GROMACS .gro file of C-alpha atoms in nm:
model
  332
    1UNK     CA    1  -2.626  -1.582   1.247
    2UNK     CA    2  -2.241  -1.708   1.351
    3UNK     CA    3  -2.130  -1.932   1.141
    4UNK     CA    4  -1.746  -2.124   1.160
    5UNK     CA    5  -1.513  -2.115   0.911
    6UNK     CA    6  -1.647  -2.482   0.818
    7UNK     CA    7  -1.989  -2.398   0.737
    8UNK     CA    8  -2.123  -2.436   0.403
    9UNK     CA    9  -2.111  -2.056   0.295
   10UNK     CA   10  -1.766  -2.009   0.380
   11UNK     CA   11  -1.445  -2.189   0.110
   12UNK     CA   12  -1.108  -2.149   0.165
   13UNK     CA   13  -0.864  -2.154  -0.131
   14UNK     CA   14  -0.529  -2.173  -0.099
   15UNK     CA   15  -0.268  -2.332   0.210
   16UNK     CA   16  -0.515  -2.313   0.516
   17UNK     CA   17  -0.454  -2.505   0.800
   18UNK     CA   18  -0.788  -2.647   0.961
   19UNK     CA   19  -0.661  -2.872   1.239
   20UNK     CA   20  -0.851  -2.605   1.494
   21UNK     CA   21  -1.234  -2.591   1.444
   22UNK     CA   22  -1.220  -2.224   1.605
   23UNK     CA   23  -0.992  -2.083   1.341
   24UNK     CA   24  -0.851  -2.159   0.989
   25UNK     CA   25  -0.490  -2.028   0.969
   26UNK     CA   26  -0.290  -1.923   0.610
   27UNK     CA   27   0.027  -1.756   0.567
   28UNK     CA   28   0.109  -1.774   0.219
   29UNK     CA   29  -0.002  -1.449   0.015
   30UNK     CA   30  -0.274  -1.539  -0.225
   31UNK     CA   31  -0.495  -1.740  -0.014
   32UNK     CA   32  -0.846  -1.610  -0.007
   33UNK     CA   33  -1.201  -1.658   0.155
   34UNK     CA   34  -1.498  -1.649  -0.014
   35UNK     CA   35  -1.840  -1.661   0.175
   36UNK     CA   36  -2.225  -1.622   0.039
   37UNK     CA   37  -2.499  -1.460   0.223
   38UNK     CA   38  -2.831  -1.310   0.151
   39UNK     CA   39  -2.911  -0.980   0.283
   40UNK     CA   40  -2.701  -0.649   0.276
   41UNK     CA   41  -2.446  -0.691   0.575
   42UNK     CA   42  -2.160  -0.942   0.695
   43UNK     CA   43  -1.953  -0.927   1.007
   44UNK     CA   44  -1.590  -1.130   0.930
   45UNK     CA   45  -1.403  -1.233   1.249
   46UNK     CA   46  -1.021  -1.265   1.264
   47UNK     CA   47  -0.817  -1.336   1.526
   48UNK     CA   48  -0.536  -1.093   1.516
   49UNK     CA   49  -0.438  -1.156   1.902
   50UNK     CA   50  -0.087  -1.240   1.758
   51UNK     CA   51  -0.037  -1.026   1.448
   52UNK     CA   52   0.234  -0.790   1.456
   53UNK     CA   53   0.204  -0.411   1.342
   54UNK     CA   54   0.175  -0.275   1.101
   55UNK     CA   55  -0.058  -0.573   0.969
   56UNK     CA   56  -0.078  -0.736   0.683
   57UNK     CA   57  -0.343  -0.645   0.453
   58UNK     CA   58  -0.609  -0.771   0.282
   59UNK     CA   59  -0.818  -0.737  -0.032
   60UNK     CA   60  -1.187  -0.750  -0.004
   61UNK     CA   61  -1.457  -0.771  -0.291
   62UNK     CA   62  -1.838  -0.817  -0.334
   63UNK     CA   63  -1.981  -0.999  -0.596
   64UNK     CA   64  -1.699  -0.940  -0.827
   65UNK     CA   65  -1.657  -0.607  -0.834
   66UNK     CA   66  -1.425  -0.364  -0.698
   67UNK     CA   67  -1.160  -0.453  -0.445
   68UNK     CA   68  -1.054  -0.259  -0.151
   69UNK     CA   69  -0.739  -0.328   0.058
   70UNK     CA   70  -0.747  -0.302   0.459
   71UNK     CA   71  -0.553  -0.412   0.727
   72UNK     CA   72  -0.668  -0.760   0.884
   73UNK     CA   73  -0.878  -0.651   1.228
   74UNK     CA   74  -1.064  -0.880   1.462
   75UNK     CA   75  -1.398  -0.759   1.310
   76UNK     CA   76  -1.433  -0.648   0.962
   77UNK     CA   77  -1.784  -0.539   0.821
   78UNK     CA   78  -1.928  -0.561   0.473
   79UNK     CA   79  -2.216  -0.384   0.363
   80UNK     CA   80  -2.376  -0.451   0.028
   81UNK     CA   81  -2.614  -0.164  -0.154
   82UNK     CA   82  -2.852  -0.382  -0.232
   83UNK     CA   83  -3.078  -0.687  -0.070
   84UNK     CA   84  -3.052  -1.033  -0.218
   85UNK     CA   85  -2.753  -1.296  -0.274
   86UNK     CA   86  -2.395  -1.173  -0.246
   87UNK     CA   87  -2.003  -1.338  -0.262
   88UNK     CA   88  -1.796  -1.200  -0.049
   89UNK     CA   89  -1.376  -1.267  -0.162
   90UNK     CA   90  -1.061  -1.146   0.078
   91UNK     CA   91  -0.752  -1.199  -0.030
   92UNK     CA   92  -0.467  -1.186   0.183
   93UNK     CA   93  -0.263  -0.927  -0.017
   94UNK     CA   94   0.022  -0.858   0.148
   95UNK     CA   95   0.269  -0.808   0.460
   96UNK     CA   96   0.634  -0.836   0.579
   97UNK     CA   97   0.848  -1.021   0.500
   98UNK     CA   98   1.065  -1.056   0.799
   99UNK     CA   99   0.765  -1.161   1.019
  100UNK     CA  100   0.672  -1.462   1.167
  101UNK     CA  101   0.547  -1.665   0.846
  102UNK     CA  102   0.683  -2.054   0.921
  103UNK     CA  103   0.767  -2.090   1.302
  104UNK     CA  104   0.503  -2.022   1.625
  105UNK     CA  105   0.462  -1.773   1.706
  106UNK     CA  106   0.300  -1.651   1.381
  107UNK     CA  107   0.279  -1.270   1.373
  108UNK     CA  108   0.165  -1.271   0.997
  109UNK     CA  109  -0.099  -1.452   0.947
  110UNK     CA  110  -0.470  -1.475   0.868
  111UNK     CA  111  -0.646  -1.658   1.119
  112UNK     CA  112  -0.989  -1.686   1.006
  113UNK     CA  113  -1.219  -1.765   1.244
  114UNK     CA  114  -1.590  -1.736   1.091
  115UNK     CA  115  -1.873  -1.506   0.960
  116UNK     CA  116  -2.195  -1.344   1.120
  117UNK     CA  117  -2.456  -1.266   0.814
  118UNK     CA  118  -2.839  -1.199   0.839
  119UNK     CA  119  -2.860  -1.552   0.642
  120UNK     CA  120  -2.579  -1.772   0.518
  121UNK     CA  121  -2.651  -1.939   0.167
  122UNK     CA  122  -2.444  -2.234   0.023
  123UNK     CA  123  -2.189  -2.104  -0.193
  124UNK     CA  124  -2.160  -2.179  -0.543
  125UNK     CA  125  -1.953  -2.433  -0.655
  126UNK     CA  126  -1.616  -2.312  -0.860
  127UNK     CA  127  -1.543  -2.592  -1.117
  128UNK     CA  128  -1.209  -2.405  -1.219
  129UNK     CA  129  -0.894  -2.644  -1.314
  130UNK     CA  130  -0.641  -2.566  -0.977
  131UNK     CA  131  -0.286  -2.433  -1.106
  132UNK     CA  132  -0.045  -2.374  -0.807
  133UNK     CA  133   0.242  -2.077  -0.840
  134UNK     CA  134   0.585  -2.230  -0.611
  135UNK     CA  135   0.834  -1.945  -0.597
  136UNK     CA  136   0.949  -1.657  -0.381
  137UNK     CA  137   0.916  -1.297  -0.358
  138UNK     CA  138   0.846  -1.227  -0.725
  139UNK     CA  139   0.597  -1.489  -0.684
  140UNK     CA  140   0.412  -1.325  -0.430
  141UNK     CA  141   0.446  -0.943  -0.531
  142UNK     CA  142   0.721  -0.825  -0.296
  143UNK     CA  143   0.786  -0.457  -0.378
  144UNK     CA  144   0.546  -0.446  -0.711
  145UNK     CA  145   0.419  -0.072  -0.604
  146UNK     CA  146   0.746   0.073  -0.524
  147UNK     CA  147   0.707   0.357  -0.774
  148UNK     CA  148   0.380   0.410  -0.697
  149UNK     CA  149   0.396   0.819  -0.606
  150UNK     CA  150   0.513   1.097  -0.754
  151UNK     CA  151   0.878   1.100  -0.821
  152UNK     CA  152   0.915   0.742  -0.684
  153UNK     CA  153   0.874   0.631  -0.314
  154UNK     CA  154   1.136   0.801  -0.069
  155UNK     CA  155   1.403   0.574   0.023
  156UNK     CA  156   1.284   0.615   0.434
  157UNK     CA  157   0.974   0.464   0.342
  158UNK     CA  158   1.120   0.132   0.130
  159UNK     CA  159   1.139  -0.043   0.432
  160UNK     CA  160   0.968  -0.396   0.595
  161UNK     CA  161   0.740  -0.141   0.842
  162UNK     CA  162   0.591  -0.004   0.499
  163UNK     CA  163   0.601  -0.319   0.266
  164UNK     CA  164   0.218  -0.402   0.357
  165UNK     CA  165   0.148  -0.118   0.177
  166UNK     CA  166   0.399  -0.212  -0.110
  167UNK     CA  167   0.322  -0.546  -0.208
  168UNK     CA  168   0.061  -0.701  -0.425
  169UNK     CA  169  -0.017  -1.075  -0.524
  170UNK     CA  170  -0.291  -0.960  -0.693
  171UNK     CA  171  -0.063  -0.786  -0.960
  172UNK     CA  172   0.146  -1.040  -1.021
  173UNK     CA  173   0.255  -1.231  -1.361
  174UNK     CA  174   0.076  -1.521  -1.147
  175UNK     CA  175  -0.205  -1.413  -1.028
  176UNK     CA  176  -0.253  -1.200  -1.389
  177UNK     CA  177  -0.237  -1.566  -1.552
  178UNK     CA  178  -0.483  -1.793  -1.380
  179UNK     CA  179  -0.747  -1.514  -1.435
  180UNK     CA  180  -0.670  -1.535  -1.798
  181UNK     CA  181  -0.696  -1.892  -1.849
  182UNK     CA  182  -1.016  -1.898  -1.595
  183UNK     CA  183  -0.791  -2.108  -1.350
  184UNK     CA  184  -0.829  -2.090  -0.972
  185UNK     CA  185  -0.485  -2.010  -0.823
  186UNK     CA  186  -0.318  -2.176  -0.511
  187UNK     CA  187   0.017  -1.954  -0.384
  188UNK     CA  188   0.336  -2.108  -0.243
  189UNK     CA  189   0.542  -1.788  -0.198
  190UNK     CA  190   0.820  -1.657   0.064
  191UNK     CA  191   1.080  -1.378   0.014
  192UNK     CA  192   1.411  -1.485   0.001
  193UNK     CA  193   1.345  -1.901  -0.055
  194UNK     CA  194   1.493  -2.066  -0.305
  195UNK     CA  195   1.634  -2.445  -0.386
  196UNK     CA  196   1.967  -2.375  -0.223
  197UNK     CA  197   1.851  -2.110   0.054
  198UNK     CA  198   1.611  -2.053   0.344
  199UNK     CA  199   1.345  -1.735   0.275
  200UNK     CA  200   1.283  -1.428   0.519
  201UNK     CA  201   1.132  -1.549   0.857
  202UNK     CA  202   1.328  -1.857   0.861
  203UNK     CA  203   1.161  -2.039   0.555
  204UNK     CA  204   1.286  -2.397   0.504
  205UNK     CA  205   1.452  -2.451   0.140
  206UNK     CA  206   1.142  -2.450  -0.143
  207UNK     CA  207   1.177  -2.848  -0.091
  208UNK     CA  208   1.161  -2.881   0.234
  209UNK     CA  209   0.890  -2.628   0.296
  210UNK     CA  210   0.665  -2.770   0.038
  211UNK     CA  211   0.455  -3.007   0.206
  212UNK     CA  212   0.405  -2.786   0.492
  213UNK     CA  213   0.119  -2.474   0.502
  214UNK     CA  214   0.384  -2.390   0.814
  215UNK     CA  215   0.606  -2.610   1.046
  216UNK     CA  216   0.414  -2.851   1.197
  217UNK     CA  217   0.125  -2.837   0.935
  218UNK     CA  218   0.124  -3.045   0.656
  219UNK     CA  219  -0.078  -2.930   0.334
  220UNK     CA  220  -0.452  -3.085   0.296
  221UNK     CA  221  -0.577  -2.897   0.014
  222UNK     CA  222  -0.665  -3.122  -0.285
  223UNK     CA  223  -0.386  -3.163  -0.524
  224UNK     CA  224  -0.384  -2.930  -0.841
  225UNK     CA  225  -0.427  -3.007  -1.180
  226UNK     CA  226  -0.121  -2.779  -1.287
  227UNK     CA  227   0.196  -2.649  -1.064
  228UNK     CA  228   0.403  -2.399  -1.223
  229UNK     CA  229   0.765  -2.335  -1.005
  230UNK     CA  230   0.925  -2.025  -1.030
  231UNK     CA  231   1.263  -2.073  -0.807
  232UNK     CA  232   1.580  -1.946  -0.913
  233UNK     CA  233   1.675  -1.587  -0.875
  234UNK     CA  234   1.778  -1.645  -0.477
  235UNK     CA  235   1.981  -1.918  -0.578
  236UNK     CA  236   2.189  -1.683  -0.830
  237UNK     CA  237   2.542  -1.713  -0.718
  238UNK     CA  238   2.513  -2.051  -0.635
  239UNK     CA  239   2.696  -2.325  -0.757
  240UNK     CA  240   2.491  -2.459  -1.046
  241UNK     CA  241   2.518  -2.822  -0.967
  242UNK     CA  242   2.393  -2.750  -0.623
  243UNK     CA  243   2.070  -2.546  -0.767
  244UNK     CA  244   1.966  -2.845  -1.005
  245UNK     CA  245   2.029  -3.140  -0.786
  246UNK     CA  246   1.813  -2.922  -0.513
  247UNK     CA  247   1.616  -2.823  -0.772
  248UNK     CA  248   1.518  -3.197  -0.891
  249UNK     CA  249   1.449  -3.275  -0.517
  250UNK     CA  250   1.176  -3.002  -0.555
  251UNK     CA  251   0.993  -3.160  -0.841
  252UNK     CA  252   0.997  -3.488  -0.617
  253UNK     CA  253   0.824  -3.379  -0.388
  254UNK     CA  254   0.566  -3.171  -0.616
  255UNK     CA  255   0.511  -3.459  -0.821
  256UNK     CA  256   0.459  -3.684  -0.513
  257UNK     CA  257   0.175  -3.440  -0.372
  258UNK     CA  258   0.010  -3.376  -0.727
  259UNK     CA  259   0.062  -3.701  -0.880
  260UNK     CA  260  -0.151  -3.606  -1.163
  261UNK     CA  261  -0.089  -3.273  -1.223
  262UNK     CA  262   0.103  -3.123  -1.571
  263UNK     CA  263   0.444  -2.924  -1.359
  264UNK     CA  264   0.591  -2.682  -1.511
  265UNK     CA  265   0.947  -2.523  -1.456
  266UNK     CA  266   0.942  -2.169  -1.551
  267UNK     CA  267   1.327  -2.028  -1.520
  268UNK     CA  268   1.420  -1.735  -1.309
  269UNK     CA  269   1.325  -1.411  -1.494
  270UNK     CA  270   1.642  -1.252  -1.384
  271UNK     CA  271   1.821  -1.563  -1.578
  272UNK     CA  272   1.978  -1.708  -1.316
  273UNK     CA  273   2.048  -2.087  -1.435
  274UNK     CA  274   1.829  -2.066  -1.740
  275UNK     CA  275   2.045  -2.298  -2.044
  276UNK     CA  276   2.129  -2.552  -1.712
  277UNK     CA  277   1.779  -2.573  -1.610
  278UNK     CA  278   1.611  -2.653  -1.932
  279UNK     CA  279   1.864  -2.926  -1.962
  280UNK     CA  280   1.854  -3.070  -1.598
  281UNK     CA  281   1.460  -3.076  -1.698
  282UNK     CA  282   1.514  -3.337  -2.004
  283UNK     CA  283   1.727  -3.559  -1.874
  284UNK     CA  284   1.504  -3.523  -1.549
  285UNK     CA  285   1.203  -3.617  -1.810
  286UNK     CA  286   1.402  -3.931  -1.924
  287UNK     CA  287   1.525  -4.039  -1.600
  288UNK     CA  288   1.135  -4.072  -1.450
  289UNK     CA  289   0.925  -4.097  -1.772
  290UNK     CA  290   0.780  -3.784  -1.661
  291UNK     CA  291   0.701  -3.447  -1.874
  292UNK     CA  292   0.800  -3.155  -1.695
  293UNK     CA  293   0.762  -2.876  -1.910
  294UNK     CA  294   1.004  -2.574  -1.896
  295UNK     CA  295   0.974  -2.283  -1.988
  296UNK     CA  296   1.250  -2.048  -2.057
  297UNK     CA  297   1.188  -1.694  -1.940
  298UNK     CA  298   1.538  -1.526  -2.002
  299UNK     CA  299   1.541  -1.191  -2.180
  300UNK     CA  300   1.151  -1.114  -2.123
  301UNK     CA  301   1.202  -0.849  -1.878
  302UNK     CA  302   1.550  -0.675  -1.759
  303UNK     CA  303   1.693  -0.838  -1.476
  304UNK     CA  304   1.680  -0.508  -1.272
  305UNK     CA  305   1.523  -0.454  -1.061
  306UNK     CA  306   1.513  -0.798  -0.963
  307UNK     CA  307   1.184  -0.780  -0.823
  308UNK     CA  308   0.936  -0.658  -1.104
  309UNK     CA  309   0.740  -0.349  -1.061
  310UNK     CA  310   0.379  -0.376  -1.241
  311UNK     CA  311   0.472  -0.335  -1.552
  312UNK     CA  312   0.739  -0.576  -1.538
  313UNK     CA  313   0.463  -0.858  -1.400
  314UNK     CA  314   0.253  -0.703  -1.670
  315UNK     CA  315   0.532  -0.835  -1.935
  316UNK     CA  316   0.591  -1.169  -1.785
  317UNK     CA  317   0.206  -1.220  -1.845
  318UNK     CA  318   0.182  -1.126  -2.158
  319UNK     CA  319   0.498  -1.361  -2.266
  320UNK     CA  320   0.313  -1.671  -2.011
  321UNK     CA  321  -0.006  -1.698  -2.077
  322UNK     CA  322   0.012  -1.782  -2.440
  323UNK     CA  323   0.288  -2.055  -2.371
  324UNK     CA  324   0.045  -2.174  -2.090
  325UNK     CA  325  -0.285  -2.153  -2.270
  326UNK     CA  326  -0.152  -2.405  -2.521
  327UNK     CA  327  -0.038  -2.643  -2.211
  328UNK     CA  328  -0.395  -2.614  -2.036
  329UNK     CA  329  -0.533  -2.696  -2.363
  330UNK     CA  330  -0.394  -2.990  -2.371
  331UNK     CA  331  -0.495  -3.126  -2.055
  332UNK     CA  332  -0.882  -3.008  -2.137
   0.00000   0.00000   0.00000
């Protein structure tokens, strides 16, 4: 049985856009799918008429278990061992940075268009708390398996042709958080953005780009109950004033679209800012009778290289998620 990307089995989590009924389109790393079925096989339908090569790549898992990266193809099947109820999750892992990510025509993106299962079940309900990661490259795992082969990678193959195969949201300080606190994570990351700068592929400044899944598409996802922002280490170099008044514009418009959700301003981990930021974010505070939390994360991790490898996301976790389990507790 077909079923669209609307149907009951099927949720979307993350910065969709579902103004076409045929086809659910993300961009931003981190957003998944999740489908139910009972039976042993599912067919998943992309459509990858516009996706550049090599494509971006995806994470798939069954029923919690294992994942398996692949590169996004029109038709992508999933066999189970056994009969009976299953969850299906793909993540969209990966790509390049220098495609198509903001302006038509897209050439990196997942354009989900549906699933054909032997019977499509309702999918269970996930209750989670919503925390939303805003930041850039770091953010979304840019260059996290760089070392991964012997002796290092060789410099030929540290390019954007290869960076599908690179990069990892999944293994992120992010990602590695909301599983620990048993939150369900939204992504907001480009390379390259910051307050003061456009990202790879022509990203509008973090502020601008916001409210937007992509130009022309304004975010509909239900606001979160916590938005960490992580935007900073592009803007090193600029002038400071500059970063915080473009910074403050940022938590404007996050506040705006999450009007009840606890924000929290985690500084660059390369340190880019850090004593102006945490200041800005007080008298910020005062100014709106707001509580923006911030977080200072100079001195966890060296600032080189400035985009982590595992273990450096490894770190950052390990520093977070004790600083943000006692924030989420208060908000239980």
């Amino acid at each position: 049985m077909n079923v669209p990307y609307s149907h009951e089995s099927i949720r979307l989590t993350g910065r969709w856009d579902t103004r076409d009924p045929h086809a659910a389109v993300a961009t931003a790393t981190g957003s998944y799918i999740e489908f139910a079925f009972e039976g042993k096989m599912a067919l998943v339908h992309f459509d990858v008429s516009m996706n550049a090569t090599p494509r971006l790549h995806l994470w798939l898992q069954l029923d919690g278990g294992d994942m398996f990266d692949a590169p996004i193809d029109s038709h992508m099947r999933v066999i189970a061992k056994t009969e009976g109820k299953h969850v299906c999750r793909i993540i969209y892992r990966g790509g390049t940075e220098q495609e198509r990510r903001w302006y038509a025509p897209l050439t990196a993106k997942v354009s989900f268009m549906g699933v054909q299962t032997e019977k499509p079940i309702p999918i269970p309900a996930d209750n989670r708390r919503v925390i939303e990661f805003v930041g850039d490259s770091i953010t979304e795992g840019v260059l996290i398996d760089v070392d991964f082969a012997e002796g290092g990678m060789p410099a030929h193959e540290i390019s954007q042709l290869n960076r599908c195969y690179l990069d990892d949201v999944c293994a992120t300080y992010a990602w590695q958080t909301a599983e620990a606190l048993d939150l369900r994570p939204v992504f907001m990351g480009y390379g390259a953005v910051g307050v003061t700068r456009v990202g790879c592929g022509s990203v509008p400044f973090a502020q601008n780009a916001y409210p937007f899944n992509f130009d022309g598409s304004p975010i509909t996802h239900a606001p979160s109950d916590f938005v960490l922002i992580n935007h900073g280490a592009n803007d090193r170099g600029r002038p400071t004033a500059l970063y915080l008044e473009n910074y403050a514009r940022l938590l404007d418009v996050v506040r705006e679209k999450n009007p009840n959700a606890t924000v929290i301003a985690l500084s660059a981990f390369c340190g880019a800012h850090h004593a102006e930021l945490g200041e800005m974010i007080a008298d910020y505070n005062a100014k709106n009778n707001c509580n923006v939390r911030f977080i200072d994360s100079n001195g966890w991790i060296s600032p080189e290289p400035l985009h982590p490898l595992r273990d450096g996301h490894n770190t950052v976790a390990e520093h977070l998620i004790p600083l943000l389990k006692e924030i989420v507790s208060e908000q239980a």
